[in-house]
Amino acid sequence: MLLKLAIQSLLDRKNSVALTCIAMTISIFVLLGVEHIRKESKESFSSTISGADLIVGAKSGRLNLLLYSVFRLGSPVSNISWRSYQKIAANTNVAWTIPISLGDSHKGFRVLGTTNDYFKHFKYGKKQSLDFSQGNQFDAVFDVVLGSGAAASLNYQLGDPVVLTHGIGNTSFTVHDKHPFTVTGILAPTGTPVDQTVHVKLEGIEAIHQDGNLTSDQLQPSSITAFIVGLKSRIATFRLQREINELKHEPLMAILPGVALSELWRMMAVFEGTLRLISSMVFVAALLGLAAVMAASIRERRKESHLLRIIGAPPSFLFILFQIEALLISVISILLASTLLYASLTVTQKLISAQVGLHLGSNLFTYNSFVITISIVSATVLVAALPAFLAYHQAKAVR
Amino acid sequence: MSLNSKEAIINLNQIRFAYSKESERCVLDLPSWNVAAEESVLLIGESGSGKSTLLNMLCGILIPDSGTMNVAGQALETMNNRQRDRFRAKQIGYVAQNFNLIPYLSAIDNIKLANYFSRNASDASNNNPNNGLEMKALLLELNITQEHWNRPISQLSIGQQQRIAIARAVVNRPQLLIADEPTSSLDQSNRDNFMSILMATAKAHETTLVFVSHDLSLSRYFDRIDSMSDINKSA
């Protein structure tokens, strides 16, 4: 009966209730959205690379190296020489290496020059290897392996010719159309930046930067951007890192991906805190709006309150009625906001994945969002207590 | 009719009441007032004569500053708030000005609501099926057709609202029925209609009726006519 009364009463004032619901929905949407994106982006970042012990590149910022080598964000400062790479790769502690050569693009997708070791040793998520959904790894110099997202967006099939340009971006001044490449493989989706990458052989990268007849000597790369190192034993990690950092003939830097990532989280913490604070403020504002609307309705509901008293309702009934109405608005808003968030995540997932290389899952039923929901409900009860008390007070003071 | 043969259902003695302790003005100063069971009383009074205060007191919403009051066998001034709310739900039927039904609830839900507050904690859980039958019988008795039971009050005619208000007032089989100027905004035919239904229902349910109005033309319906200015020394 109480619930029915609350529902009917809300329906009777549907205009102001609807507006309040919209304000609450938007604020909860922001609150849940910020939390969700924060968590998902962290997860996405953490699962982009796994099983790599060191990343080696030219001396610059640790984060910078991590971002451009693994996440394809930002630009490399300078390259490292092929000789240094060969030297470190030959170290007795090194089990495998993956050379990476960046700087070119194809229709907005980054081109990554590497070797077949990439498909053999690169791991993401929970130490998962890259799988081919179609075709195979590189065979000839002009072979191309596409990430699943790139293949889907560009609508390329196996055997299709591809023209690569020098530089990053869609419209490059120098279009290298002399050496058409051929798609030989398409990777299975990984939910990492690999999906948005066009992979070619290191020799292929050299080829698009040269004119005339190509000899195998000319195709020998003279430099690469960075390389990923896997060690035989992790015990050697720090020793090798130090050796690389102290190399005399070339300023190199080796980073531990996990350490660099945690550095990134520390930097992001302030930003996250600010976002959280802002979204909480927005929610508090919406909640106060709810309380204001309810408080304003008390006067117009005076008759109703008196009538309820006359037929035997204790004043506490009015308190509970107001609380239930506030809770109904809050619960409806939570449901609306979750639906909205789910829908917008589903719609924008591909776009975000393509633009930023972040894979945002749309599973909202996490422990975090549960905690937030409980907090929203508790905050509603707390704030609605004020108008509910005013209603109680009015019901008690009959004149 | 010999009034003395029946026991008094309202018995007020030396009642005094003021809304604020600071103001000297006493709203109610009532040496003695009695109503016998099944009696129907028309209480005549101008606005400001303490009518509403007296009615709120009979319901147990207000309690006197001093004096003793016995309504339907209960000494109201000795009960706590919770007990008085319960008493009001069970023993008092109330028909207010403009009938005061909750506009967004249906006819049947308005009546159920009155029923909801009168139920004991013990039978609140098992939703007594007899209540439903009684309610339907009552609605039919008051000539409210089934098609109107589930419509919101705001969609019903004045005549229908009157009858639903009466149904709600008597659904809990109260000992005392209180009507607070229910006819003041009605036209002649609606008023006559309402009065005859109200009187017949009160008689049929053997309920005592206290009817407040300033309309002396209603006198013919009642056993007894009291004037506020006679019983309240503050008026």
PDB file of C-alpha atoms in Angstrom, chain B:
ATOM      1  CA  MET B   1     -36.052   8.889  21.613  1.00  0.00           C
ATOM      2  CA  SER B   2     -34.729   8.784  25.125  1.00  0.00           C
ATOM      3  CA  LEU B   3     -31.111   9.837  25.038  1.00  0.00           C
ATOM      4  CA  ASN B   4     -30.405   8.783  28.582  1.00  0.00           C
ATOM      5  CA  SER B   5     -31.042   5.120  27.841  1.00  0.00           C
ATOM      6  CA  LYS B   6     -27.896   4.930  25.696  1.00  0.00           C
ATOM      7  CA  GLU B   7     -24.378   5.339  26.985  1.00  0.00           C
ATOM      8  CA  ALA B   8     -22.458   8.486  26.041  1.00  0.00           C
ATOM      9  CA  ILE B   9     -19.999   8.047  23.187  1.00  0.00           C
ATOM     10  CA  ILE B  10     -18.529  11.520  23.661  1.00  0.00           C
ATOM     11  CA  ASN B  11     -18.007  12.920  27.107  1.00  0.00           C
ATOM     12  CA  LEU B  12     -16.021  16.165  27.458  1.00  0.00           C
ATOM     13  CA  ASN B  13     -15.376  17.855  30.800  1.00  0.00           C
ATOM     14  CA  GLN B  14     -13.694  21.179  31.614  1.00  0.00           C
ATOM     15  CA  ILE B  15     -11.770  21.197  28.318  1.00  0.00           C
ATOM     16  CA  ARG B  16      -9.390  24.089  27.714  1.00  0.00           C
ATOM     17  CA  PHE B  17      -7.101  24.497  24.728  1.00  0.00           C
ATOM     18  CA  ALA B  18      -4.859  27.187  23.244  1.00  0.00           C
ATOM     19  CA  TYR B  19      -2.613  26.807  20.176  1.00  0.00           C
ATOM     20  CA  SER B  20       0.351  28.494  21.761  1.00  0.00           C
ATOM     21  CA  LYS B  21       1.263  28.606  25.375  1.00  0.00           C
ATOM     22  CA  GLU B  22       2.317  32.273  25.160  1.00  0.00           C
ATOM     23  CA  SER B  23      -0.927  33.630  23.764  1.00  0.00           C
ATOM     24  CA  GLU B  24      -3.538  34.172  26.394  1.00  0.00           C
ATOM     25  CA  ARG B  25      -6.273  33.544  23.885  1.00  0.00           C
ATOM     26  CA  CYS B  26      -8.007  30.286  24.648  1.00  0.00           C
ATOM     27  CA  VAL B  27      -9.576  28.720  21.523  1.00  0.00           C
ATOM     28  CA  LEU B  28     -11.659  26.212  23.380  1.00  0.00           C
ATOM     29  CA  ASP B  29     -13.205  26.548  26.839  1.00  0.00           C
ATOM     30  CA  LEU B  30     -15.751  23.821  27.061  1.00  0.00           C
ATOM     31  CA  PRO B  31     -17.268  23.062  30.473  1.00  0.00           C
ATOM     32  CA  SER B  32     -19.224  20.000  29.389  1.00  0.00           C
ATOM     33  CA  TRP B  33     -20.436  18.359  26.197  1.00  0.00           C
ATOM     34  CA  ASN B  34     -21.917  14.886  25.686  1.00  0.00           C
ATOM     35  CA  VAL B  35     -23.164  12.887  22.737  1.00  0.00           C
ATOM     36  CA  ALA B  36     -24.980   9.587  23.171  1.00  0.00           C
ATOM     37  CA  ALA B  37     -24.369   6.504  21.047  1.00  0.00           C
ATOM     38  CA  GLU B  38     -26.158   6.470  17.689  1.00  0.00           C
ATOM     39  CA  GLU B  39     -27.256  10.054  18.191  1.00  0.00           C
ATOM     40  CA  SER B  40     -26.892  12.464  15.292  1.00  0.00           C
ATOM     41  CA  VAL B  41     -25.789  15.972  16.233  1.00  0.00           C
ATOM     42  CA  LEU B  42     -25.582  19.071  14.067  1.00  0.00           C
ATOM     43  CA  LEU B  43     -22.966  21.446  15.424  1.00  0.00           C
ATOM     44  CA  ILE B  44     -23.578  24.977  14.195  1.00  0.00           C
ATOM     45  CA  GLY B  45     -20.810  27.547  14.328  1.00  0.00           C
ATOM     46  CA  GLU B  46     -19.271  30.448  12.462  1.00  0.00           C
ATOM     47  CA  SER B  47     -15.675  30.224  11.349  1.00  0.00           C
ATOM     48  CA  GLY B  48     -13.333  30.896  14.236  1.00  0.00           C
ATOM     49  CA  SER B  49     -15.740  29.448  16.761  1.00  0.00           C
ATOM     50  CA  GLY B  50     -13.425  26.521  17.519  1.00  0.00           C
ATOM     51  CA  LYS B  51     -15.221  23.923  15.375  1.00  0.00           C
ATOM     52  CA  SER B  52     -12.150  22.560  13.637  1.00  0.00           C
ATOM     53  CA  THR B  53     -10.204  22.534  16.883  1.00  0.00           C
ATOM     54  CA  LEU B  54     -12.960  20.545  18.557  1.00  0.00           C
ATOM     55  CA  LEU B  55     -13.095  18.061  15.679  1.00  0.00           C
ATOM     56  CA  ASN B  56      -9.298  17.595  15.702  1.00  0.00           C
ATOM     57  CA  MET B  57      -9.594  16.956  19.407  1.00  0.00           C
ATOM     58  CA  LEU B  58     -12.351  14.353  18.993  1.00  0.00           C
ATOM     59  CA  CYS B  59     -10.070  12.602  16.477  1.00  0.00           C
ATOM     60  CA  GLY B  60      -7.177  12.618  18.889  1.00  0.00           C
ATOM     61  CA  ILE B  61      -4.985  14.796  16.667  1.00  0.00           C
ATOM     62  CA  LEU B  62      -5.001  17.546  19.293  1.00  0.00           C
ATOM     63  CA  ILE B  63      -5.144  16.977  23.016  1.00  0.00           C
ATOM     64  CA  PRO B  64      -6.605  19.451  25.513  1.00  0.00           C
ATOM     65  CA  ASP B  65      -4.347  21.520  27.778  1.00  0.00           C
ATOM     66  CA  SER B  66      -6.588  20.550  30.651  1.00  0.00           C
ATOM     67  CA  GLY B  67      -9.790  18.630  31.297  1.00  0.00           C
ATOM     68  CA  THR B  68     -10.886  15.068  30.582  1.00  0.00           C
ATOM     69  CA  MET B  69     -12.279  13.648  27.387  1.00  0.00           C
ATOM     70  CA  ASN B  70     -13.762  10.247  26.739  1.00  0.00           C
ATOM     71  CA  VAL B  71     -14.466   9.243  23.137  1.00  0.00           C
ATOM     72  CA  ALA B  72     -15.810   5.792  22.200  1.00  0.00           C
ATOM     73  CA  GLY B  73     -14.837   4.470  25.589  1.00  0.00           C
ATOM     74  CA  GLN B  74     -11.239   5.758  25.455  1.00  0.00           C
ATOM     75  CA  ALA B  75      -9.677   8.454  27.641  1.00  0.00           C
ATOM     76  CA  LEU B  76      -7.820  10.200  24.792  1.00  0.00           C
ATOM     77  CA  GLU B  77      -5.764  12.562  26.914  1.00  0.00           C
ATOM     78  CA  THR B  78      -4.060   9.616  28.626  1.00  0.00           C
ATOM     79  CA  MET B  79      -3.007   7.847  25.418  1.00  0.00           C
ATOM     80  CA  ASN B  80       0.299   8.277  23.600  1.00  0.00           C
ATOM     81  CA  ASN B  81       0.564   9.493  19.992  1.00  0.00           C
ATOM     82  CA  ARG B  82       0.814   6.008  18.514  1.00  0.00           C
ATOM     83  CA  GLN B  83      -2.256   4.842  20.416  1.00  0.00           C
ATOM     84  CA  ARG B  84      -4.246   7.883  19.340  1.00  0.00           C
ATOM     85  CA  ASP B  85      -3.304   7.329  15.679  1.00  0.00           C
ATOM     86  CA  ARG B  86      -4.487   3.747  15.995  1.00  0.00           C
ATOM     87  CA  PHE B  87      -7.650   4.847  17.795  1.00  0.00           C
ATOM     88  CA  ARG B  88      -8.441   7.364  15.062  1.00  0.00           C
ATOM     89  CA  ALA B  89      -7.933   4.820  12.312  1.00  0.00           C
ATOM     90  CA  LYS B  90     -10.254   2.304  13.989  1.00  0.00           C
ATOM     91  CA  GLN B  91     -12.937   4.313  15.733  1.00  0.00           C
ATOM     92  CA  ILE B  92     -13.377   7.533  13.743  1.00  0.00           C
ATOM     93  CA  GLY B  93     -14.833   7.914  10.280  1.00  0.00           C
ATOM     94  CA  TYR B  94     -14.148  11.323   8.776  1.00  0.00           C
ATOM     95  CA  VAL B  95     -15.833  13.095   5.882  1.00  0.00           C
ATOM     96  CA  ALA B  96     -14.039  16.371   5.278  1.00  0.00           C
ATOM     97  CA  GLN B  97     -14.756  19.489   3.321  1.00  0.00           C
ATOM     98  CA  ASN B  98     -14.403  18.705  -0.438  1.00  0.00           C
ATOM     99  CA  PHE B  99     -14.410  15.068   0.735  1.00  0.00           C
ATOM    100  CA  ASN B 100     -10.583  15.102   0.804  1.00  0.00           C
ATOM    101  CA  LEU B 101      -9.940  11.957  -1.099  1.00  0.00           C
ATOM    102  CA  ILE B 102      -6.425  11.435  -2.412  1.00  0.00           C
ATOM    103  CA  PRO B 103      -6.908  12.569  -6.014  1.00  0.00           C
ATOM    104  CA  TYR B 104      -4.314  10.350  -7.647  1.00  0.00           C
ATOM    105  CA  LEU B 105      -5.546   7.125  -6.057  1.00  0.00           C
ATOM    106  CA  SER B 106      -8.471   5.103  -7.352  1.00  0.00           C
ATOM    107  CA  ALA B 107     -11.746   4.828  -5.420  1.00  0.00           C
ATOM    108  CA  ILE B 108     -10.897   1.388  -4.150  1.00  0.00           C
ATOM    109  CA  ASP B 109      -7.359   2.406  -3.157  1.00  0.00           C
ATOM    110  CA  ASN B 110      -8.644   5.382  -1.194  1.00  0.00           C
ATOM    111  CA  ILE B 111     -10.850   3.043   0.785  1.00  0.00           C
ATOM    112  CA  LYS B 112      -8.100   0.441   1.116  1.00  0.00           C
ATOM    113  CA  LEU B 113      -5.814   3.149   2.497  1.00  0.00           C
ATOM    114  CA  ALA B 114      -8.254   3.889   5.330  1.00  0.00           C
ATOM    115  CA  ASN B 115      -8.436   0.171   5.928  1.00  0.00           C
ATOM    116  CA  TYR B 116      -4.638  -0.115   5.911  1.00  0.00           C
ATOM    117  CA  PHE B 117      -4.176   2.213   8.871  1.00  0.00           C
ATOM    118  CA  SER B 118      -6.894   0.520  10.957  1.00  0.00           C
ATOM    119  CA  ARG B 119      -5.450  -2.959  10.650  1.00  0.00           C
ATOM    120  CA  ASN B 120      -3.606  -4.452  13.577  1.00  0.00           C
ATOM    121  CA  ALA B 121      -0.056  -5.573  13.222  1.00  0.00           C
ATOM    122  CA  SER B 122      -1.341  -9.144  13.518  1.00  0.00           C
ATOM    123  CA  ASP B 123      -3.791  -9.124  10.633  1.00  0.00           C
ATOM    124  CA  ALA B 124      -1.814  -6.712   8.462  1.00  0.00           C
ATOM    125  CA  SER B 125       0.224  -9.608   7.166  1.00  0.00           C
ATOM    126  CA  ASN B 126      -2.525 -11.973   6.066  1.00  0.00           C
ATOM    127  CA  ASN B 127      -4.478  -9.289   4.216  1.00  0.00           C
ATOM    128  CA  ASN B 128      -7.848 -10.482   5.534  1.00  0.00           C
ATOM    129  CA  PRO B 129      -9.941 -11.598   2.530  1.00  0.00           C
ATOM    130  CA  ASN B 130     -13.125 -10.532   4.326  1.00  0.00           C
ATOM    131  CA  ASN B 131     -11.957  -6.939   4.057  1.00  0.00           C
ATOM    132  CA  GLY B 132     -12.127  -7.155   0.289  1.00  0.00           C
ATOM    133  CA  LEU B 133     -15.636  -8.604   0.340  1.00  0.00           C
ATOM    134  CA  GLU B 134     -16.873  -6.052   2.862  1.00  0.00           C
ATOM    135  CA  MET B 135     -15.381  -3.257   0.839  1.00  0.00           C
ATOM    136  CA  LYS B 136     -17.086  -4.405  -2.332  1.00  0.00           C
ATOM    137  CA  ALA B 137     -20.395  -4.864  -0.551  1.00  0.00           C
ATOM    138  CA  LEU B 138     -20.063  -1.360   0.844  1.00  0.00           C
ATOM    139  CA  LEU B 139     -19.276   0.157  -2.550  1.00  0.00           C
ATOM    140  CA  LEU B 140     -22.291  -1.580  -4.080  1.00  0.00           C
ATOM    141  CA  GLU B 141     -24.459  -0.551  -1.129  1.00  0.00           C
ATOM    142  CA  LEU B 142     -23.478   3.061  -1.793  1.00  0.00           C
ATOM    143  CA  ASN B 143     -24.341   2.619  -5.437  1.00  0.00           C
ATOM    144  CA  ILE B 144     -20.794   2.966  -6.797  1.00  0.00           C
ATOM    145  CA  THR B 145     -20.661   0.853  -9.927  1.00  0.00           C
ATOM    146  CA  GLN B 146     -17.764  -1.478 -10.532  1.00  0.00           C
ATOM    147  CA  GLU B 147     -16.477   0.373 -13.592  1.00  0.00           C
ATOM    148  CA  HIS B 148     -15.604   3.341 -11.365  1.00  0.00           C
ATOM    149  CA  TRP B 149     -13.707   1.423  -8.720  1.00  0.00           C
ATOM    150  CA  ASN B 150     -10.318   1.636 -10.368  1.00  0.00           C
ATOM    151  CA  ARG B 151     -10.538   5.133 -11.816  1.00  0.00           C
ATOM    152  CA  PRO B 152      -8.537   7.917 -10.165  1.00  0.00           C
ATOM    153  CA  ILE B 153     -10.739  10.111  -7.960  1.00  0.00           C
ATOM    154  CA  SER B 154      -9.981  13.149 -10.099  1.00  0.00           C
ATOM    155  CA  GLN B 155     -11.901  11.546 -12.975  1.00  0.00           C
ATOM    156  CA  LEU B 156     -15.086  10.934 -10.982  1.00  0.00           C
ATOM    157  CA  SER B 157     -18.133  13.171 -10.584  1.00  0.00           C
ATOM    158  CA  ILE B 158     -18.955  15.099  -7.402  1.00  0.00           C
ATOM    159  CA  GLY B 159     -21.763  12.663  -6.613  1.00  0.00           C
ATOM    160  CA  GLN B 160     -19.448   9.692  -6.937  1.00  0.00           C
ATOM    161  CA  GLN B 161     -16.794  11.377  -4.825  1.00  0.00           C
ATOM    162  CA  GLN B 162     -19.365  12.033  -2.082  1.00  0.00           C
ATOM    163  CA  ARG B 163     -20.341   8.399  -1.924  1.00  0.00           C
ATOM    164  CA  ILE B 164     -16.751   7.204  -1.967  1.00  0.00           C
ATOM    165  CA  ALA B 165     -15.920   9.598   0.862  1.00  0.00           C
ATOM    166  CA  ILE B 166     -18.796   8.121   2.888  1.00  0.00           C
ATOM    167  CA  ALA B 167     -17.693   4.597   2.033  1.00  0.00           C
ATOM    168  CA  ARG B 168     -14.174   5.397   3.206  1.00  0.00           C
ATOM    169  CA  ALA B 169     -15.494   6.908   6.434  1.00  0.00           C
ATOM    170  CA  VAL B 170     -17.524   3.844   7.416  1.00  0.00           C
ATOM    171  CA  VAL B 171     -15.329   1.046   6.017  1.00  0.00           C
ATOM    172  CA  ASN B 172     -13.665   0.359   9.366  1.00  0.00           C
ATOM    173  CA  ARG B 173     -17.055   0.234  11.180  1.00  0.00           C
ATOM    174  CA  PRO B 174     -16.184   3.249  13.336  1.00  0.00           C
ATOM    175  CA  GLN B 175     -18.194   4.144  16.396  1.00  0.00           C
ATOM    176  CA  LEU B 176     -18.113   7.823  15.586  1.00  0.00           C
ATOM    177  CA  LEU B 177     -18.611   9.498  12.216  1.00  0.00           C
ATOM    178  CA  ILE B 178     -17.400  13.099  11.932  1.00  0.00           C
ATOM    179  CA  ALA B 179     -18.393  15.356   9.035  1.00  0.00           C
ATOM    180  CA  ASP B 180     -16.636  18.712   8.670  1.00  0.00           C
ATOM    181  CA  GLU B 181     -18.787  20.980   6.480  1.00  0.00           C
ATOM    182  CA  PRO B 182     -18.971  18.435   3.659  1.00  0.00           C
ATOM    183  CA  THR B 183     -21.914  20.207   2.002  1.00  0.00           C
ATOM    184  CA  SER B 184     -20.546  23.758   1.981  1.00  0.00           C
ATOM    185  CA  SER B 185     -19.469  23.653  -1.654  1.00  0.00           C
ATOM    186  CA  LEU B 186     -22.377  21.609  -3.008  1.00  0.00           C
ATOM    187  CA  ASP B 187     -25.462  22.802  -4.878  1.00  0.00           C
ATOM    188  CA  GLN B 188     -28.971  22.094  -3.590  1.00  0.00           C
ATOM    189  CA  SER B 189     -29.560  18.744  -5.312  1.00  0.00           C
ATOM    190  CA  ASN B 190     -26.085  17.386  -4.585  1.00  0.00           C
ATOM    191  CA  ARG B 191     -26.475  18.455  -0.971  1.00  0.00           C
ATOM    192  CA  ASP B 192     -29.821  16.724  -0.478  1.00  0.00           C
ATOM    193  CA  ASN B 193     -28.463  13.645  -2.150  1.00  0.00           C
ATOM    194  CA  PHE B 194     -25.401  13.595   0.043  1.00  0.00           C
ATOM    195  CA  MET B 195     -27.379  14.181   3.255  1.00  0.00           C
ATOM    196  CA  SER B 196     -29.826  11.369   2.623  1.00  0.00           C
ATOM    197  CA  ILE B 197     -27.043   8.899   1.799  1.00  0.00           C
ATOM    198  CA  LEU B 198     -24.990   9.969   4.813  1.00  0.00           C
ATOM    199  CA  MET B 199     -27.923   9.725   7.243  1.00  0.00           C
ATOM    200  CA  ALA B 200     -29.002   6.359   5.832  1.00  0.00           C
ATOM    201  CA  THR B 201     -25.473   4.988   6.034  1.00  0.00           C
ATOM    202  CA  ALA B 202     -24.989   6.206   9.603  1.00  0.00           C
ATOM    203  CA  LYS B 203     -28.270   4.607  10.581  1.00  0.00           C
ATOM    204  CA  ALA B 204     -27.511   1.346   8.796  1.00  0.00           C
ATOM    205  CA  HIS B 205     -24.097   1.066  10.457  1.00  0.00           C
ATOM    206  CA  GLU B 206     -25.432   2.218  13.848  1.00  0.00           C
ATOM    207  CA  THR B 207     -22.839   4.972  13.952  1.00  0.00           C
ATOM    208  CA  THR B 208     -22.950   8.144  15.997  1.00  0.00           C
ATOM    209  CA  LEU B 209     -22.761  11.248  13.798  1.00  0.00           C
ATOM    210  CA  VAL B 210     -21.284  14.651  14.620  1.00  0.00           C
ATOM    211  CA  PHE B 211     -21.880  17.013  11.726  1.00  0.00           C
ATOM    212  CA  VAL B 212     -20.360  20.492  11.667  1.00  0.00           C
ATOM    213  CA  SER B 213     -21.874  23.205   9.487  1.00  0.00           C
ATOM    214  CA  HIS B 214     -23.055  26.791   9.464  1.00  0.00           C
ATOM    215  CA  ASP B 215     -26.091  25.845   7.385  1.00  0.00           C
ATOM    216  CA  LEU B 216     -29.177  25.776   9.624  1.00  0.00           C
ATOM    217  CA  SER B 217     -31.340  24.420   6.811  1.00  0.00           C
ATOM    218  CA  LEU B 218     -29.807  21.011   7.458  1.00  0.00           C
ATOM    219  CA  SER B 219     -31.456  20.885  10.884  1.00  0.00           C
ATOM    220  CA  ARG B 220     -34.261  18.594   9.799  1.00  0.00           C
ATOM    221  CA  TYR B 221     -31.895  15.653   9.338  1.00  0.00           C
ATOM    222  CA  PHE B 222     -30.626  15.604  12.929  1.00  0.00           C
ATOM    223  CA  ASP B 223     -31.728  14.431  16.382  1.00  0.00           C
ATOM    224  CA  ARG B 224     -30.124  17.391  18.073  1.00  0.00           C
ATOM    225  CA  ILE B 225     -28.729  20.798  17.158  1.00  0.00           C
ATOM    226  CA  ASP B 226     -25.944  22.393  19.228  1.00  0.00           C
ATOM    227  CA  SER B 227     -24.415  25.782  18.691  1.00  0.00           C
ATOM    228  CA  MET B 228     -20.685  26.308  19.240  1.00  0.00           C
ATOM    229  CA  SER B 229     -21.441  29.623  20.903  1.00  0.00           C
ATOM    230  CA  ASP B 230     -23.493  27.777  23.541  1.00  0.00           C
ATOM    231  CA  ILE B 231     -21.011  25.060  24.390  1.00  0.00           C
ATOM    232  CA  ASN B 232     -17.722  26.936  23.937  1.00  0.00           C
ATOM    233  CA  LYS B 233     -17.285  29.873  26.313  1.00  0.00           C
ATOM    234  CA  SER B 234     -14.361  31.163  24.218  1.00  0.00           C
ATOM    235  CA  ALA B 235     -16.436  31.391  21.045  1.00  0.00           C
TER     236      ALA B 235
END
